[in-house]
CSV table of C-alpha atoms in Angstrom, one decimal:
chain,number,residue,atom,x,y,z
A,1498,MET,CA,-10.8,15.0,-237.8
A,1499,VAL,CA,-12.8,13.3,-234.8
A,1500,GLN,CA,-11.3,10.2,-233.8
A,1501,VAL,CA,-13.5,7.6,-231.5
A,1502,CYS,CA,-11.7,6.0,-228.5
A,1503,LEU,CA,-13.8,2.7,-228.3
A,1504,ASN,CA,-12.9,1.4,-225.0
A,1505,GLY,CA,-9.6,2.2,-223.1
A,1506,ARG,CA,-9.1,0.7,-219.8
A,1507,ARG,CA,-13.0,0.6,-219.1
A,1508,SER,CA,-14.4,-2.9,-218.2
A,1509,ALA,CA,-18.1,-4.4,-217.9
A,1510,VAL,CA,-18.2,-2.7,-214.3
A,1511,ASP,CA,-18.9,0.8,-216.3
A,1512,GLY,CA,-21.7,-0.5,-218.1
A,1513,ALA,CA,-23.0,-2.7,-220.9
A,1514,SER,CA,-22.2,-0.2,-223.5
A,1515,VAL,CA,-18.5,-0.7,-223.3
A,1516,PRO,CA,-17.3,-2.9,-226.0
A,1517,MET,CA,-14.9,-6.0,-225.0
A,1518,SER,CA,-14.6,-8.5,-227.5
A,1519,PRO,CA,-13.3,-8.0,-231.2
A,1520,GLN,CA,-17.0,-8.6,-232.5
A,1521,GLU,CA,-18.4,-6.0,-230.2
A,1522,LEU,CA,-15.6,-3.7,-230.8
A,1523,ALA,CA,-16.1,-4.0,-234.5
A,1524,ARG,CA,-19.7,-3.2,-234.1
A,1525,SER,CA,-19.2,-0.2,-231.6
A,1526,ALA,CA,-16.9,0.9,-234.6
A,1527,ALA,CA,-19.2,0.8,-237.2
A,1528,GLU,CA,-21.8,2.6,-235.4
A,1529,ALA,CA,-19.3,5.3,-234.6
A,1530,VAL,CA,-18.0,5.7,-238.0
A,1531,ALA,CA,-21.8,5.9,-239.2
A,1532,ALA,CA,-22.1,8.7,-236.7
A,1533,GLY,CA,-19.2,10.8,-238.2
A,1534,ALA,CA,-15.8,9.4,-236.5
A,1535,THR,CA,-13.1,9.5,-238.9
A,1536,GLU,CA,-10.5,7.4,-237.1
A,1537,ILE,CA,-10.6,4.3,-234.4
A,1538,HIS,CA,-8.7,4.1,-231.4
A,1539,VAL,CA,-8.7,0.8,-229.6
A,1540,HIS,CA,-7.1,-1.2,-226.6
A,1541,PRO,CA,-7.2,-4.8,-227.7
A,1542,ARG,CA,-8.4,-7.1,-224.9
A,1543,THR,CA,-7.7,-10.7,-223.7
A,1544,PRO,CA,-10.9,-12.8,-223.0
A,1545,CYS,CA,-10.5,-12.1,-219.5
A,1546,GLY,CA,-10.6,-8.0,-220.2
A,1547,HIS,CA,-6.9,-7.0,-220.1
A,1548,ASP,CA,-5.4,-4.8,-222.0
A,1549,SER,CA,-2.7,-6.5,-224.1
A,1550,LEU,CA,0.2,-6.2,-226.7
A,1551,SER,CA,0.3,-9.7,-227.6
A,1552,PRO,CA,-0.2,-10.6,-231.6
A,1553,ARG,CA,-2.9,-13.0,-230.7
A,1554,VAL,CA,-4.9,-10.4,-229.1
A,1555,LEU,CA,-4.4,-7.5,-231.4
A,1556,ALA,CA,-4.7,-9.3,-234.9
A,1557,PRO,CA,-8.4,-10.6,-234.2
A,1558,THR,CA,-9.5,-7.3,-232.9
A,1559,LEU,CA,-7.9,-5.4,-235.8
A,1560,GLU,CA,-9.3,-7.9,-238.5
A,1561,ALA,CA,-12.8,-7.6,-237.0
A,1562,ILE,CA,-12.9,-3.8,-236.8
A,1563,ARG,CA,-11.4,-3.7,-240.4
A,1564,ALA,CA,-14.2,-6.0,-241.9
A,1565,ARG,CA,-16.8,-3.4,-240.7
A,1566,VAL,CA,-15.2,0.2,-241.3
A,1567,ALA,CA,-12.5,1.4,-243.9
A,1568,VAL,CA,-11.1,4.2,-241.5
A,1569,PRO,CA,-7.7,4.1,-240.0
A,1570,VAL,CA,-7.5,1.9,-236.9
A,1571,GLY,CA,-4.7,2.5,-234.3
A,1572,VAL,CA,-4.2,0.9,-230.8
A,1573,THR,CA,-2.5,1.7,-227.7
A,1574,THR,CA,1.3,0.7,-226.6
A,1575,GLY,CA,0.7,1.9,-222.9
A,1576,ALA,CA,3.1,0.5,-220.5
A,1577,TRP,CA,0.0,-0.8,-218.4
A,1578,ALA,CA,-0.3,-3.3,-221.1
A,1579,GLU,CA,3.3,-4.5,-220.9
A,1580,PRO,CA,5.3,-2.7,-218.0
A,1581,ASP,CA,8.7,-3.9,-219.1
A,1582,PRO,CA,10.2,-1.6,-221.7
A,1583,ALA,CA,12.1,-4.4,-223.2
A,1584,ALA,CA,9.4,-6.9,-223.5
A,1585,ARG,CA,6.9,-4.1,-224.6
A,1586,LEU,CA,9.1,-3.6,-227.7
A,1587,ALA,CA,9.5,-7.4,-228.2
A,1588,ARG,CA,5.7,-7.5,-228.5
A,1589,VAL,CA,5.6,-4.5,-231.1
A,1590,ARG,CA,8.2,-6.5,-233.2
A,1591,SER,CA,6.1,-9.6,-232.9
A,1592,TRP,CA,3.0,-8.0,-234.4
A,1593,SER,CA,2.0,-9.9,-237.8
A,1594,VAL,CA,-1.1,-7.8,-238.3
A,1595,LEU,CA,-0.2,-4.2,-238.2
A,1596,PRO,CA,-2.3,-1.3,-237.3
A,1597,ASP,CA,-2.6,1.9,-239.1
A,1598,PHE,CA,-1.1,3.8,-236.3
A,1599,ALA,CA,-0.4,3.3,-232.6
A,1600,SER,CA,0.0,5.8,-229.5
A,1601,VAL,CA,3.3,5.9,-227.7
A,1602,ASN,CA,3.5,7.9,-224.3
A,1603,TRP,CA,6.3,9.8,-224.4
A,1604,HIS,CA,6.7,9.9,-220.7
A,1605,GLU,CA,7.1,6.3,-220.4
A,1606,PRO,CA,10.3,4.3,-220.3
A,1607,GLY,CA,11.2,2.8,-223.4
A,1608,ALA,CA,8.7,5.2,-225.6
A,1609,GLU,CA,11.5,6.3,-228.4
A,1610,ALA,CA,12.4,3.0,-229.1
A,1611,VAL,CA,8.9,1.6,-229.5
A,1612,ALA,CA,8.1,4.4,-231.7
A,1613,ARG,CA,11.2,3.9,-233.9
A,1614,GLN,CA,10.2,0.4,-234.4
A,1615,LEU,CA,6.4,1.5,-235.5
A,1616,LEU,CA,8.0,4.2,-237.7
A,1617,ASP,CA,10.5,1.3,-239.3
A,1618,THR,CA,7.8,-0.9,-240.0
A,1619,GLY,CA,5.5,1.7,-241.7
A,1620,VAL,CA,3.0,2.3,-238.6
A,1621,GLY,CA,2.2,5.6,-237.9
A,1622,VAL,CA,2.8,6.9,-234.5
A,1623,GLU,CA,0.8,9.3,-232.2
A,1624,ALA,CA,3.0,10.9,-229.6
A,1625,GLY,CA,1.1,10.7,-226.5
A,1626,LEU,CA,1.9,13.8,-224.6
A,1627,TRP,CA,0.2,13.9,-221.0
A,1628,SER,CA,-0.5,16.9,-218.9
A,1629,GLY,CA,1.3,16.6,-215.8
A,1630,THR,CA,4.3,14.8,-217.1
A,1631,ASP,CA,7.4,15.7,-218.8
A,1632,GLY,CA,6.2,13.9,-222.2
A,1633,ALA,CA,6.0,17.4,-223.8
A,1634,ALA,CA,9.5,18.5,-223.0
A,1635,ARG,CA,10.9,15.0,-224.2
A,1636,PHE,CA,9.2,15.0,-227.3
A,1637,ALA,CA,10.2,18.5,-228.0
A,1638,ARG,CA,14.0,17.3,-227.8
A,1639,SER,CA,13.2,14.1,-229.4
A,1640,PRO,CA,15.1,13.7,-233.1
A,1641,ILE,CA,12.1,11.4,-234.2
A,1642,GLY,CA,9.5,14.1,-233.5
A,1643,PRO,CA,9.4,15.4,-237.2
A,1644,ARG,CA,8.4,11.9,-238.3
A,1645,VAL,CA,5.3,11.1,-236.1
A,1646,LEU,CA,2.0,11.3,-237.4
A,1647,ARG,CA,0.8,13.7,-235.0
A,1648,ALA,CA,1.0,14.9,-231.2
A,1649,LEU,CA,-1.7,13.7,-229.0
A,1650,ALA,CA,-2.2,16.4,-226.4
A,1651,GLU,CA,-4.0,14.3,-223.3
A,1652,VAL,CA,-5.5,16.3,-220.7
A,1653,THR,CA,-5.7,14.3,-217.6
A,1654,ASP,CA,-7.2,17.0,-215.4
A,1655,PRO,CA,-10.9,15.6,-214.7
A,1656,ASP,CA,-12.1,19.0,-213.3
A,1657,PRO,CA,-14.2,21.0,-215.7
A,1658,ALA,CA,-13.3,24.2,-214.0
A,1659,THR,CA,-9.3,23.6,-214.7
A,1660,ALA,CA,-9.1,21.4,-217.6
A,1661,GLY,CA,-9.2,24.3,-220.1
A,1662,SER,CA,-6.4,25.9,-218.3
A,1663,SER,CA,-4.2,22.6,-218.1
A,1664,ALA,CA,-4.9,21.9,-221.9
A,1665,ARG,CA,-3.5,25.5,-222.6
A,1666,THR,CA,-0.4,24.8,-220.4
A,1667,LEU,CA,0.1,21.8,-222.2
A,1668,LEU,CA,0.0,23.2,-225.7
A,1669,SER,CA,2.2,25.7,-224.6
A,1670,ALA,CA,5.1,23.2,-223.4
A,1671,LEU,CA,4.3,21.5,-226.8
A,1672,GLY,CA,5.3,24.5,-228.7
A,1673,GLU,CA,5.5,23.8,-232.1
A,1674,ALA,CA,5.4,20.1,-231.7
A,1675,HIS,CA,7.9,19.5,-234.7
A,1676,GLY,CA,5.4,20.9,-237.1
A,1677,ARG,CA,3.1,17.9,-236.5
A,1678,PRO,CA,-0.5,18.1,-236.4
A,1679,VAL,CA,-2.2,18.2,-233.0
A,1680,LEU,CA,-5.0,16.1,-231.8
A,1681,LEU,CA,-6.5,17.7,-228.5
A,1682,HIS,CA,-8.6,15.9,-225.9
A,1683,GLY,CA,-9.5,15.6,-222.2
A,1684,GLU,CA,-11.1,12.8,-219.9
A,1685,GLU,CA,-13.5,12.3,-217.4
A,1686,ASP,CA,-15.5,15.5,-216.6
A,1687,GLY,CA,-12.8,17.5,-218.3
A,1688,THR,CA,-13.8,15.8,-221.4
A,1689,TRP,CA,-16.3,18.0,-222.9
A,1690,PRO,CA,-14.6,21.4,-221.9
A,1691,VAL,CA,-11.4,20.3,-223.8
A,1692,LEU,CA,-13.2,19.1,-226.7
A,1693,ARG,CA,-14.9,22.8,-227.3
A,1694,LEU,CA,-11.5,24.2,-226.6
A,1695,ALA,CA,-10.0,21.9,-229.5
A,1696,ALA,CA,-12.8,23.5,-231.7
A,1697,ARG,CA,-12.3,27.0,-231.0
A,1698,LEU,CA,-8.5,26.4,-231.6
A,1699,GLY,CA,-9.2,24.4,-234.9
A,1700,LEU,CA,-7.6,21.2,-233.5
A,1701,ALA,CA,-8.4,17.5,-234.2
A,1702,THR,CA,-10.2,15.9,-231.1
A,1703,ARG,CA,-11.5,12.6,-230.0
A,1704,ILE,CA,-14.5,11.5,-228.2
A,1705,GLY,CA,-15.6,7.9,-227.0
A,1706,LEU,CA,-16.2,5.8,-223.9
A,1707,GLU,CA,-12.4,5.6,-223.0
A,1708,ASP,CA,-12.7,9.3,-222.1
A,1709,THR,CA,-16.1,9.6,-220.7
A,1710,LEU,CA,-19.3,7.8,-220.2
A,1711,PHE,CA,-21.5,10.8,-219.9
A,1712,LEU,CA,-23.0,13.4,-222.4
A,1713,PRO,CA,-22.4,17.0,-221.4
A,1714,ASP,CA,-25.8,17.5,-219.8
A,1715,GLY,CA,-25.0,14.6,-217.2
A,1716,ARG,CA,-27.1,11.7,-219.3
A,1717,HIS,CA,-25.1,8.3,-219.5
A,1718,ALA,CA,-23.9,7.9,-223.0
A,1719,SER,CA,-25.7,4.9,-224.8
A,1720,GLY,CA,-22.4,4.2,-226.7
A,1721,ASN,CA,-19.8,5.1,-228.9
A,1722,ALA,CA,-22.1,6.5,-231.5
A,1723,ASP,CA,-24.0,8.7,-229.1
A,1724,LEU,CA,-20.6,10.3,-228.2
A,1725,VAL,CA,-19.4,10.9,-231.5
A,1726,ALA,CA,-22.9,12.4,-232.7
A,1727,GLU,CA,-22.8,14.7,-229.5
A,1728,GLY,CA,-19.2,15.6,-230.1
A,1729,LEU,CA,-19.7,16.9,-233.9
A,1730,VAL,CA,-22.6,19.0,-232.6
A,1731,GLN,CA,-20.3,20.4,-229.6
A,1732,TYR,CA,-17.5,21.0,-231.9
A,1733,ALA,CA,-19.6,22.7,-234.6
A,1734,ARG,CA,-21.0,25.1,-232.1
A,1735,SER,CA,-18.1,26.0,-230.4
A,1736,ARG,CA,-15.9,27.0,-233.9
A,1737,GLY,CA,-15.1,30.6,-233.7
A,1738,ARG,CA,-16.7,31.1,-230.2
A,1739,THR,CA,-15.2,32.4,-226.8
A,1740,GLU,CA,-14.6,30.6,-224.2
A,1741,ALA,CA,-17.5,32.8,-222.3
A,1742,GLU,CA,-19.9,32.1,-224.7
A,1743,ASP,CA,-19.0,28.5,-224.9
A,1744,HIS,CA,-19.7,28.1,-221.0
A,1745,ASP,CA,-22.8,29.9,-221.2
A,1746,GLY,CA,-24.6,28.7,-224.1
A,1747,SER,CA,-23.0,25.7,-225.8
A,1748,SER,CA,-22.8,22.9,-223.1
A,1749,ARG,CA,-26.0,21.1,-224.3
């Protein structure tokens, strides 16, 4: 499974390829699915470009994407979109159009309450477990861990020389992950090394403009479809390879 992360907290400052409006997000989602993506992860935006959990922002984005693709669509519930835990929970409770799944960052205050609300309304939960936080340890103790859709192992180390090691440390802390599937991904310059590691370990992964703007050879990606297509090539090449082989021969 290769999920495409359409936009994240990128903005127009990062280039014209970053989709912002519901229509742009839907077009980019359709192109990414045509390139091979099997799921969508999106950050709905206000007209002025801010991440939002408001139902008035969420609904048009989900409806526009679903009009173009038939794959599951998930959204963020990150604290940056609504810092107050009580207000964040109230926002999630107010959703009239529901995503198929939502990512919940387990190190953030109020994470379990948000996750329970989502699960109780039939929305799948990706447990966002960031490297460098206590998210994995909290998740390991969580009574609702067995109910989540998957563990989303997010390697925040952007250094390509150490991102793989950071990923292994995170996976070790995650342990059995309550028996749930694991999606492993990196960000910025650590994106491609971690994607290749996910392939070697047989784990799901993701790729898209949220995680990186660049292809493995340093060229600027033309959009999400470009990243998905290259991600699938990298994933296929890395299956069954050793880390040394990957470093020497499959970075392009």
